[in-house]
Amino acid sequence: MASRINRMTVSSLALVLLALSAPLAVVGGDPDILTDYIVPASQNPTNITGEFFTYTGLSAPLSAPVPENFTVVKASMAEFPALNGQSVSYALLSYPPGSVNPTHTHPRASELLLVIQGALSVGFVDTAGKLYTSDLATGDMFVFPKGTVHWQFNQGAQPARALSGFGSAAAGLVSVPVTVFGTGIDDDVLAKSFKTDVATVQKLKAGLTPPPKKP
Ligand SMILES: *[C@@H]1O[C@H](CO)[C@@H](O)[C@H](O)[C@H]1NC(C)=O
Ligand SMILES: *[C@@H]1O[C@H](CO)[C@@H](O)[C@H](O)[C@H]1NC(C)=O
């Protein structure tokens, strides 16, 4: 009996410690803040003006032509410190014809994508393994639920652009191809996971490993 209580006490204590540590965890989502905004430690709060809440980093890529390859320009907490604690951020996505934003997830946020130029085919898979796809025109929106594997594909002959809003100041990005085949996971583990052979795994890995830079 006593040992059961002890075990319960220990596990309750572990739960309390887990709950207390959760706001500090990187994967725990955005923190609830107790002030209107968070001033970086390096900045004097009395010097904060409207400039601190302004970010112009998407202006140049928005006015430039769509680049040669698929490109993401982020406006998250890392680029725009005033977003710290606000649970919002943006990314500008540019797709030349035929390009894909490869399968990926955002562990900390849902994504609301708005097509602002051209057309995109998009899709995600829910946790029950069901696939959802849609063909979007300029002005259309699509929501990718938090944590789901998703992608966008510009199948047309014209460039496309989208603006994505995230419910996190640091949504995080986990690329499926790079995470699985580009981080050094053992070939045998991958061969068994994908019900294939090591040679096939190595072929997939080769495409995601940049060739060594020439001196
Ligand atoms: C920042 O605030 C300090 C103290 O209030 C002031 O002396 C300083 O001139 C300010 N700096 C700028 C760049 O405004
Ligand atoms: C676009 O991608 C191709 C193929 O990966 C690469 O060779 C090329 O350098 C890229 N262009 C730019 C501007 O990054």
mmCIF file with all atom_site columns, C-alpha atoms in Angstrom, residues 41-162:
data_model
loop_
_atom_site.group_PDB
_atom_site.id
_atom_site.type_symbol
_atom_site.label_atom_id
_atom_site.label_alt_id
_atom_site.label_comp_id
_atom_site.label_asym_id
_atom_site.label_entity_id
_atom_site.label_seq_id
_atom_site.pdbx_PDB_ins_code
_atom_site.Cartn_x
_atom_site.Cartn_y
_atom_site.Cartn_z
_atom_site.occupancy
_atom_site.B_iso_or_equiv
_atom_site.pdbx_formal_charge
_atom_site.auth_seq_id
_atom_site.auth_comp_id
_atom_site.auth_asym_id
_atom_site.auth_atom_id
_atom_site.pdbx_PDB_model_num
ATOM 1   C CA . ALA A 1 41  ? 16.605 41.797 -23.557 1.00 0.00 ? 41  ALA A CA 1
ATOM 2   C CA . SER A 1 42  ? 19.014 43.728 -25.791 1.00 0.00 ? 42  SER A CA 1
ATOM 3   C CA . GLN A 1 43  ? 16.513 46.552 -26.314 1.00 0.00 ? 43  GLN A CA 1
ATOM 4   C CA . ASN A 1 44  ? 15.543 49.394 -23.966 1.00 0.00 ? 44  ASN A CA 1
ATOM 5   C CA . PRO A 1 45  ? 11.723 49.245 -23.484 1.00 0.00 ? 45  PRO A CA 1
ATOM 6   C CA . THR A 1 46  ? 11.474 53.037 -23.484 1.00 0.00 ? 46  THR A CA 1
ATOM 7   C CA . ASN A 1 47  ? 12.973 53.064 -26.981 1.00 0.00 ? 47  ASN A CA 1
ATOM 8   C CA . ILE A 1 48  ? 10.274 50.826 -28.468 1.00 0.00 ? 48  ILE A CA 1
ATOM 9   C CA . THR A 1 49  ? 8.309  52.600 -31.218 1.00 0.00 ? 49  THR A CA 1
ATOM 10  C CA . GLY A 1 50  ? 6.059  51.579 -34.089 1.00 0.00 ? 50  GLY A CA 1
ATOM 11  C CA . GLU A 1 51  ? 9.210  50.521 -35.905 1.00 0.00 ? 51  GLU A CA 1
ATOM 12  C CA . PHE A 1 52  ? 9.589  47.536 -33.549 1.00 0.00 ? 52  PHE A CA 1
ATOM 13  C CA . PHE A 1 53  ? 6.167  46.241 -34.681 1.00 0.00 ? 53  PHE A CA 1
ATOM 14  C CA . THR A 1 54  ? 6.950  46.782 -38.386 1.00 0.00 ? 54  THR A CA 1
ATOM 15  C CA . TYR A 1 55  ? 8.606  44.276 -40.723 1.00 0.00 ? 55  TYR A CA 1
ATOM 16  C CA . THR A 1 56  ? 9.417  45.062 -44.350 1.00 0.00 ? 56  THR A CA 1
ATOM 17  C CA . GLY A 1 57  ? 11.309 41.874 -45.283 1.00 0.00 ? 57  GLY A CA 1
ATOM 18  C CA . LEU A 1 58  ? 8.608  40.577 -47.654 1.00 0.00 ? 58  LEU A CA 1
ATOM 19  C CA . SER A 1 59  ? 8.437  43.772 -49.666 1.00 0.00 ? 59  SER A CA 1
ATOM 20  C CA . ALA A 1 60  ? 11.415 43.115 -51.978 1.00 0.00 ? 60  ALA A CA 1
ATOM 21  C CA . PRO A 1 61  ? 10.610 39.429 -52.766 1.00 0.00 ? 61  PRO A CA 1
ATOM 22  C CA . LEU A 1 62  ? 6.963  40.404 -53.399 1.00 0.00 ? 62  LEU A CA 1
ATOM 23  C CA . SER A 1 63  ? 7.924  42.991 -55.991 1.00 0.00 ? 63  SER A CA 1
ATOM 24  C CA . ALA A 1 64  ? 10.625 40.821 -57.646 1.00 0.00 ? 64  ALA A CA 1
ATOM 25  C CA . PRO A 1 65  ? 9.740  38.223 -60.307 1.00 0.00 ? 65  PRO A CA 1
ATOM 26  C CA . VAL A 1 66  ? 9.150  34.655 -59.078 1.00 0.00 ? 66  VAL A CA 1
ATOM 27  C CA . PRO A 1 67  ? 12.635 33.089 -58.765 1.00 0.00 ? 67  PRO A CA 1
ATOM 28  C CA . GLU A 1 68  ? 14.017 30.128 -60.752 1.00 0.00 ? 68  GLU A CA 1
ATOM 29  C CA . ASN A 1 69  ? 13.377 27.604 -57.938 1.00 0.00 ? 69  ASN A CA 1
ATOM 30  C CA . PHE A 1 70  ? 10.708 27.212 -55.282 1.00 0.00 ? 70  PHE A CA 1
ATOM 31  C CA . THR A 1 71  ? 11.488 29.769 -52.548 1.00 0.00 ? 71  THR A CA 1
ATOM 32  C CA . VAL A 1 72  ? 10.216 30.502 -49.035 1.00 0.00 ? 72  VAL A CA 1
ATOM 33  C CA . VAL A 1 73  ? 10.738 33.863 -47.362 1.00 0.00 ? 73  VAL A CA 1
ATOM 34  C CA . LYS A 1 74  ? 9.763  33.689 -43.713 1.00 0.00 ? 74  LYS A CA 1
ATOM 35  C CA . ALA A 1 75  ? 8.505  36.417 -41.433 1.00 0.00 ? 75  ALA A CA 1
ATOM 36  C CA . SER A 1 76  ? 8.644  34.483 -38.168 1.00 0.00 ? 76  SER A CA 1
ATOM 37  C CA . MET A 1 77  ? 9.995  35.361 -34.740 1.00 0.00 ? 77  MET A CA 1
ATOM 38  C CA . ALA A 1 78  ? 13.576 34.802 -35.937 1.00 0.00 ? 78  ALA A CA 1
ATOM 39  C CA . GLU A 1 79  ? 13.265 37.519 -38.600 1.00 0.00 ? 79  GLU A CA 1
ATOM 40  C CA . PHE A 1 80  ? 10.715 39.717 -36.811 1.00 0.00 ? 80  PHE A CA 1
ATOM 41  C CA . PRO A 1 81  ? 11.339 39.694 -33.032 1.00 0.00 ? 81  PRO A CA 1
ATOM 42  C CA . ALA A 1 82  ? 8.086  41.543 -32.193 1.00 0.00 ? 82  ALA A CA 1
ATOM 43  C CA . LEU A 1 83  ? 6.214  38.297 -33.043 1.00 0.00 ? 83  LEU A CA 1
ATOM 44  C CA . ASN A 1 84  ? 7.602  36.667 -29.884 1.00 0.00 ? 84  ASN A CA 1
ATOM 45  C CA . GLY A 1 85  ? 4.580  35.669 -27.804 1.00 0.00 ? 85  GLY A CA 1
ATOM 46  C CA . GLN A 1 86  ? 2.011  36.735 -30.436 1.00 0.00 ? 86  GLN A CA 1
ATOM 47  C CA . SER A 1 87  ? 1.354  33.225 -31.877 1.00 0.00 ? 87  SER A CA 1
ATOM 48  C CA . VAL A 1 88  ? 1.301  34.459 -35.485 1.00 0.00 ? 88  VAL A CA 1
ATOM 49  C CA . SER A 1 89  ? 3.720  34.596 -38.435 1.00 0.00 ? 89  SER A CA 1
ATOM 50  C CA . TYR A 1 90  ? 3.824  34.648 -42.240 1.00 0.00 ? 90  TYR A CA 1
ATOM 51  C CA . ALA A 1 91  ? 5.735  33.021 -45.053 1.00 0.00 ? 91  ALA A CA 1
ATOM 52  C CA . LEU A 1 92  ? 5.844  34.139 -48.681 1.00 0.00 ? 92  LEU A CA 1
ATOM 53  C CA . LEU A 1 93  ? 6.009  31.145 -51.019 1.00 0.00 ? 93  LEU A CA 1
ATOM 54  C CA . SER A 1 94  ? 7.101  31.499 -54.664 1.00 0.00 ? 94  SER A CA 1
ATOM 55  C CA . TYR A 1 95  ? 6.622  28.678 -57.187 1.00 0.00 ? 95  TYR A CA 1
ATOM 56  C CA . PRO A 1 96  ? 8.030  28.738 -60.715 1.00 0.00 ? 96  PRO A CA 1
ATOM 57  C CA . PRO A 1 97  ? 6.076  26.545 -63.169 1.00 0.00 ? 97  PRO A CA 1
ATOM 58  C CA . GLY A 1 98  ? 6.380  22.850 -62.339 1.00 0.00 ? 98  GLY A CA 1
ATOM 59  C CA . SER A 1 99  ? 7.820  23.382 -58.845 1.00 0.00 ? 99  SER A CA 1
ATOM 60  C CA . VAL A 1 100 ? 6.777  21.681 -55.622 1.00 0.00 ? 100 VAL A CA 1
ATOM 61  C CA . ASN A 1 101 ? 6.962  22.663 -51.983 1.00 0.00 ? 101 ASN A CA 1
ATOM 62  C CA . PRO A 1 102 ? 7.932  19.131 -50.893 1.00 0.00 ? 102 PRO A CA 1
ATOM 63  C CA . THR A 1 103 ? 5.985  17.110 -48.311 1.00 0.00 ? 103 THR A CA 1
ATOM 64  C CA . HIS A 1 104 ? 6.507  18.596 -44.845 1.00 0.00 ? 104 HIS A CA 1
ATOM 65  C CA . THR A 1 105 ? 4.807  19.367 -41.542 1.00 0.00 ? 105 THR A CA 1
ATOM 66  C CA . HIS A 1 106 ? 4.743  22.300 -39.130 1.00 0.00 ? 106 HIS A CA 1
ATOM 67  C CA . PRO A 1 107 ? 4.803  20.752 -35.657 1.00 0.00 ? 107 PRO A CA 1
ATOM 68  C CA . ARG A 1 108 ? 3.634  23.885 -33.840 1.00 0.00 ? 108 ARG A CA 1
ATOM 69  C CA . ALA A 1 109 ? 0.989  25.494 -36.065 1.00 0.00 ? 109 ALA A CA 1
ATOM 70  C CA . SER A 1 110 ? -1.860 25.250 -38.519 1.00 0.00 ? 110 SER A CA 1
ATOM 71  C CA . GLU A 1 111 ? -1.214 27.020 -41.821 1.00 0.00 ? 111 GLU A CA 1
ATOM 72  C CA . LEU A 1 112 ? -3.692 29.207 -43.704 1.00 0.00 ? 112 LEU A CA 1
ATOM 73  C CA . LEU A 1 113 ? -2.460 29.538 -47.283 1.00 0.00 ? 113 LEU A CA 1
ATOM 74  C CA . LEU A 1 114 ? -3.779 32.281 -49.591 1.00 0.00 ? 114 LEU A CA 1
ATOM 75  C CA . VAL A 1 115 ? -2.906 32.077 -53.303 1.00 0.00 ? 115 VAL A CA 1
ATOM 76  C CA . ILE A 1 116 ? -1.968 35.615 -54.362 1.00 0.00 ? 116 ILE A CA 1
ATOM 77  C CA . GLN A 1 117 ? -0.755 34.817 -57.900 1.00 0.00 ? 117 GLN A CA 1
ATOM 78  C CA . GLY A 1 118 ? -1.349 31.913 -60.305 1.00 0.00 ? 118 GLY A CA 1
ATOM 79  C CA . ALA A 1 119 ? -2.785 28.562 -59.269 1.00 0.00 ? 119 ALA A CA 1
ATOM 80  C CA . LEU A 1 120 ? -1.700 25.720 -56.966 1.00 0.00 ? 120 LEU A CA 1
ATOM 81  C CA . SER A 1 121 ? -2.640 22.108 -56.331 1.00 0.00 ? 121 SER A CA 1
ATOM 82  C CA . VAL A 1 122 ? -2.372 21.314 -52.631 1.00 0.00 ? 122 VAL A CA 1
ATOM 83  C CA . GLY A 1 123 ? -2.969 18.425 -50.301 1.00 0.00 ? 123 GLY A CA 1
ATOM 84  C CA . PHE A 1 124 ? -2.504 16.980 -46.835 1.00 0.00 ? 124 PHE A CA 1
ATOM 85  C CA . VAL A 1 125 ? -2.975 13.639 -45.093 1.00 0.00 ? 125 VAL A CA 1
ATOM 86  C CA . ASP A 1 126 ? -4.776 13.480 -41.756 1.00 0.00 ? 126 ASP A CA 1
ATOM 87  C CA . THR A 1 127 ? -3.741 11.268 -38.816 1.00 0.00 ? 127 THR A CA 1
ATOM 88  C CA . ALA A 1 128 ? -6.205 8.591  -39.973 1.00 0.00 ? 128 ALA A CA 1
ATOM 89  C CA . GLY A 1 129 ? -4.270 8.353  -43.251 1.00 0.00 ? 129 GLY A CA 1
ATOM 90  C CA . LYS A 1 130 ? -6.920 10.038 -45.396 1.00 0.00 ? 130 LYS A CA 1
ATOM 91  C CA . LEU A 1 131 ? -5.706 12.210 -48.266 1.00 0.00 ? 131 LEU A CA 1
ATOM 92  C CA . TYR A 1 132 ? -7.336 15.573 -49.020 1.00 0.00 ? 132 TYR A CA 1
ATOM 93  C CA . THR A 1 133 ? -6.454 17.560 -52.153 1.00 0.00 ? 133 THR A CA 1
ATOM 94  C CA . SER A 1 134 ? -7.651 20.763 -53.783 1.00 0.00 ? 134 SER A CA 1
ATOM 95  C CA . ASP A 1 135 ? -6.949 22.903 -56.844 1.00 0.00 ? 135 ASP A CA 1
ATOM 96  C CA . LEU A 1 136 ? -6.693 26.564 -55.906 1.00 0.00 ? 136 LEU A CA 1
ATOM 97  C CA . ALA A 1 137 ? -6.891 29.710 -58.040 1.00 0.00 ? 137 ALA A CA 1
ATOM 98  C CA . THR A 1 138 ? -5.690 33.216 -57.159 1.00 0.00 ? 138 THR A CA 1
ATOM 99  C CA . GLY A 1 139 ? -7.652 34.451 -54.157 1.00 0.00 ? 139 GLY A CA 1
ATOM 100 C CA . ASP A 1 140 ? -8.456 30.965 -52.825 1.00 0.00 ? 140 ASP A CA 1
ATOM 101 C CA . MET A 1 141 ? -7.447 29.815 -49.357 1.00 0.00 ? 141 MET A CA 1
ATOM 102 C CA . PHE A 1 142 ? -6.635 26.400 -47.918 1.00 0.00 ? 142 PHE A CA 1
ATOM 103 C CA . VAL A 1 143 ? -5.996 25.401 -44.303 1.00 0.00 ? 143 VAL A CA 1
ATOM 104 C CA . PHE A 1 144 ? -3.426 22.737 -43.471 1.00 0.00 ? 144 PHE A CA 1
ATOM 105 C CA . PRO A 1 145 ? -4.274 21.374 -40.012 1.00 0.00 ? 145 PRO A CA 1
ATOM 106 C CA . LYS A 1 146 ? -1.483 21.524 -37.429 1.00 0.00 ? 146 LYS A CA 1
ATOM 107 C CA . GLY A 1 147 ? 1.113  18.772 -37.685 1.00 0.00 ? 147 GLY A CA 1
ATOM 108 C CA . THR A 1 148 ? -0.253 17.135 -40.854 1.00 0.00 ? 148 THR A CA 1
ATOM 109 C CA . VAL A 1 149 ? 2.010  16.187 -43.778 1.00 0.00 ? 149 VAL A CA 1
ATOM 110 C CA . HIS A 1 150 ? 1.207  18.517 -46.674 1.00 0.00 ? 150 HIS A CA 1
ATOM 111 C CA . TRP A 1 151 ? 2.537  20.027 -49.934 1.00 0.00 ? 151 TRP A CA 1
ATOM 112 C CA . GLN A 1 152 ? 1.827  22.476 -52.731 1.00 0.00 ? 152 GLN A CA 1
ATOM 113 C CA . PHE A 1 153 ? 2.460  21.933 -56.463 1.00 0.00 ? 153 PHE A CA 1
ATOM 114 C CA . ASN A 1 154 ? 2.407  24.505 -59.254 1.00 0.00 ? 154 ASN A CA 1
ATOM 115 C CA . GLN A 1 155 ? 1.267  22.311 -62.142 1.00 0.00 ? 155 GLN A CA 1
ATOM 116 C CA . GLY A 1 156 ? 0.600  25.225 -64.477 1.00 0.00 ? 156 GLY A CA 1
ATOM 117 C CA . ALA A 1 157 ? 2.776  27.056 -66.986 1.00 0.00 ? 157 ALA A CA 1
ATOM 118 C CA . GLN A 1 158 ? 2.638  30.360 -65.050 1.00 0.00 ? 158 GLN A CA 1
ATOM 119 C CA . PRO A 1 159 ? 4.511  31.287 -61.862 1.00 0.00 ? 159 PRO A CA 1
ATOM 120 C CA . ALA A 1 160 ? 2.518  31.219 -58.631 1.00 0.00 ? 160 ALA A CA 1
ATOM 121 C CA . ARG A 1 161 ? 2.800  32.886 -55.251 1.00 0.00 ? 161 ARG A CA 1
ATOM 122 C CA . ALA A 1 162 ? 1.116  32.296 -51.908 1.00 0.00 ? 162 ALA A CA 1
#
